[in-house]
């Protein structure tokens, strides 16, 4: 899986951008060092993990409407409630219409 150059991905507002012919991204958000989902692009803040995208979120450094699926497991509970709200808004922003979100939290 190739690294994603996020500087090239950060483009226009939601109304101007639909994913431009490249296969939509399947994103594993807050992946840690676990790659349980083949074909998913991983995003984590820790550069030692070896994620495809290294970024502290929010915001998610991807363009609007670029993900067909977003998966996160045991990540959101580590954020403040304010940041959870922001991350949920970011997931909505990057998700394609009819996209799928899977969220797992321990409580």
mmCIF file of C-alpha atoms in Angstrom, residues 12-93:
data_model
loop_
_atom_site.group_PDB
_atom_site.id
_atom_site.type_symbol
_atom_site.label_atom_id
_atom_site.label_comp_id
_atom_site.label_asym_id
_atom_site.label_seq_id
_atom_site.Cartn_x
_atom_site.Cartn_y
_atom_site.Cartn_z
ATOM 1 C CA UNK A 12 -11.942 22.379 -2.361
ATOM 2 C CA UNK A 13 -15.171 22.511 -0.405
ATOM 3 C CA UNK A 14 -17.629 19.629 -0.328
ATOM 4 C CA UNK A 15 -19.794 21.066 -3.108
ATOM 5 C CA UNK A 16 -16.840 21.203 -5.527
ATOM 6 C CA UNK A 17 -15.193 17.851 -4.960
ATOM 7 C CA UNK A 18 -16.296 14.336 -5.563
ATOM 8 C CA UNK A 19 -13.529 11.750 -5.681
ATOM 9 C CA UNK A 20 -11.938 12.190 -9.105
ATOM 10 C CA UNK A 21 -11.819 8.730 -10.628
ATOM 11 C CA UNK A 22 -9.402 7.196 -8.140
ATOM 12 C CA UNK A 23 -10.835 4.286 -6.181
ATOM 13 C CA UNK A 24 -12.479 5.625 -3.020
ATOM 14 C CA UNK A 25 -10.466 5.284 0.153
ATOM 15 C CA UNK A 26 -11.339 2.762 2.832
ATOM 16 C CA UNK A 27 -9.975 4.378 5.992
ATOM 17 C CA UNK A 28 -8.903 2.787 9.270
ATOM 18 C CA UNK A 29 -8.963 5.770 11.635
ATOM 19 C CA UNK A 30 -6.698 5.629 14.688
ATOM 20 C CA UNK A 31 -5.352 2.317 13.455
ATOM 21 C CA UNK A 32 -2.473 1.882 15.866
ATOM 22 C CA UNK A 33 -0.131 -0.847 14.729
ATOM 23 C CA UNK A 34 -2.942 -3.228 13.804
ATOM 24 C CA UNK A 35 -3.696 -3.834 10.134
ATOM 25 C CA UNK A 36 -6.778 -6.001 10.489
ATOM 26 C CA UNK A 37 -8.504 -4.794 7.351
ATOM 27 C CA UNK A 38 -6.809 -5.564 4.025
ATOM 28 C CA UNK A 39 -7.194 -2.753 1.500
ATOM 29 C CA UNK A 40 -7.686 -0.066 4.133
ATOM 30 C CA UNK A 41 -5.565 3.074 4.337
ATOM 31 C CA UNK A 42 -4.379 3.519 7.920
ATOM 32 C CA UNK A 43 -4.251 6.839 9.784
ATOM 33 C CA UNK A 44 -2.559 7.306 13.151
ATOM 34 C CA UNK A 45 -0.845 10.160 15.020
ATOM 35 C CA UNK A 46 2.169 8.089 16.096
ATOM 36 C CA UNK A 47 4.883 8.116 13.408
ATOM 37 C CA UNK A 48 6.436 4.956 14.897
ATOM 38 C CA UNK A 49 3.354 2.934 13.949
ATOM 39 C CA UNK A 50 4.031 3.008 10.209
ATOM 40 C CA UNK A 51 0.552 4.203 9.246
ATOM 41 C CA UNK A 52 -0.113 5.279 5.669
ATOM 42 C CA UNK A 53 -1.138 8.736 6.915
ATOM 43 C CA UNK A 54 0.473 10.204 10.023
ATOM 44 C CA UNK A 55 -1.691 12.982 11.422
ATOM 45 C CA UNK A 56 -3.164 14.185 14.679
ATOM 46 C CA UNK A 57 -6.915 14.621 14.295
ATOM 47 C CA UNK A 58 -9.245 16.437 14.129
ATOM 48 C CA UNK A 59 -9.199 17.522 11.345
ATOM 49 C CA UNK A 60 -8.794 14.488 9.100
ATOM 50 C CA UNK A 61 -6.325 15.503 6.352
ATOM 51 C CA UNK A 62 -8.368 14.148 3.444
ATOM 52 C CA UNK A 63 -10.622 15.883 0.918
ATOM 53 C CA UNK A 64 -14.399 15.896 1.094
ATOM 54 C CA UNK A 65 -16.305 12.877 -0.234
ATOM 55 C CA UNK A 66 -13.287 10.595 -0.724
ATOM 56 C CA UNK A 67 -14.025 7.577 1.509
ATOM 57 C CA UNK A 68 -16.396 4.735 0.798
ATOM 58 C CA UNK A 69 -15.771 3.227 4.237
ATOM 59 C CA UNK A 70 -14.439 4.463 7.569
ATOM 60 C CA UNK A 71 -13.550 2.011 10.321
ATOM 61 C CA UNK A 72 -12.391 2.889 13.833
ATOM 62 C CA UNK A 73 -11.931 0.569 16.768
ATOM 63 C CA UNK A 74 -11.079 1.555 20.340
ATOM 64 C CA UNK A 75 -9.972 5.029 19.318
ATOM 65 C CA UNK A 76 -12.790 7.475 20.059
ATOM 66 C CA UNK A 77 -12.766 6.758 23.796
ATOM 67 C CA UNK A 78 -9.291 8.315 23.974
ATOM 68 C CA UNK A 79 -10.595 11.712 22.795
ATOM 69 C CA UNK A 80 -12.345 14.502 24.664
ATOM 70 C CA UNK A 81 -16.092 14.711 24.020
ATOM 71 C CA UNK A 82 -15.484 17.920 22.099
ATOM 72 C CA UNK A 83 -12.977 16.161 19.832
ATOM 73 C CA UNK A 84 -15.339 13.196 19.359
ATOM 74 C CA UNK A 85 -17.940 15.641 18.032
ATOM 75 C CA UNK A 86 -15.340 17.138 15.679
ATOM 76 C CA UNK A 87 -14.158 13.731 14.476
ATOM 77 C CA UNK A 88 -17.740 12.633 13.782
ATOM 78 C CA UNK A 89 -18.265 15.790 11.713
ATOM 79 C CA UNK A 90 -15.002 15.053 9.879
ATOM 80 C CA UNK A 91 -16.104 11.489 9.144
ATOM 81 C CA UNK A 92 -19.342 12.860 7.686
ATOM 82 C CA UNK A 93 -17.308 15.310 5.563
#
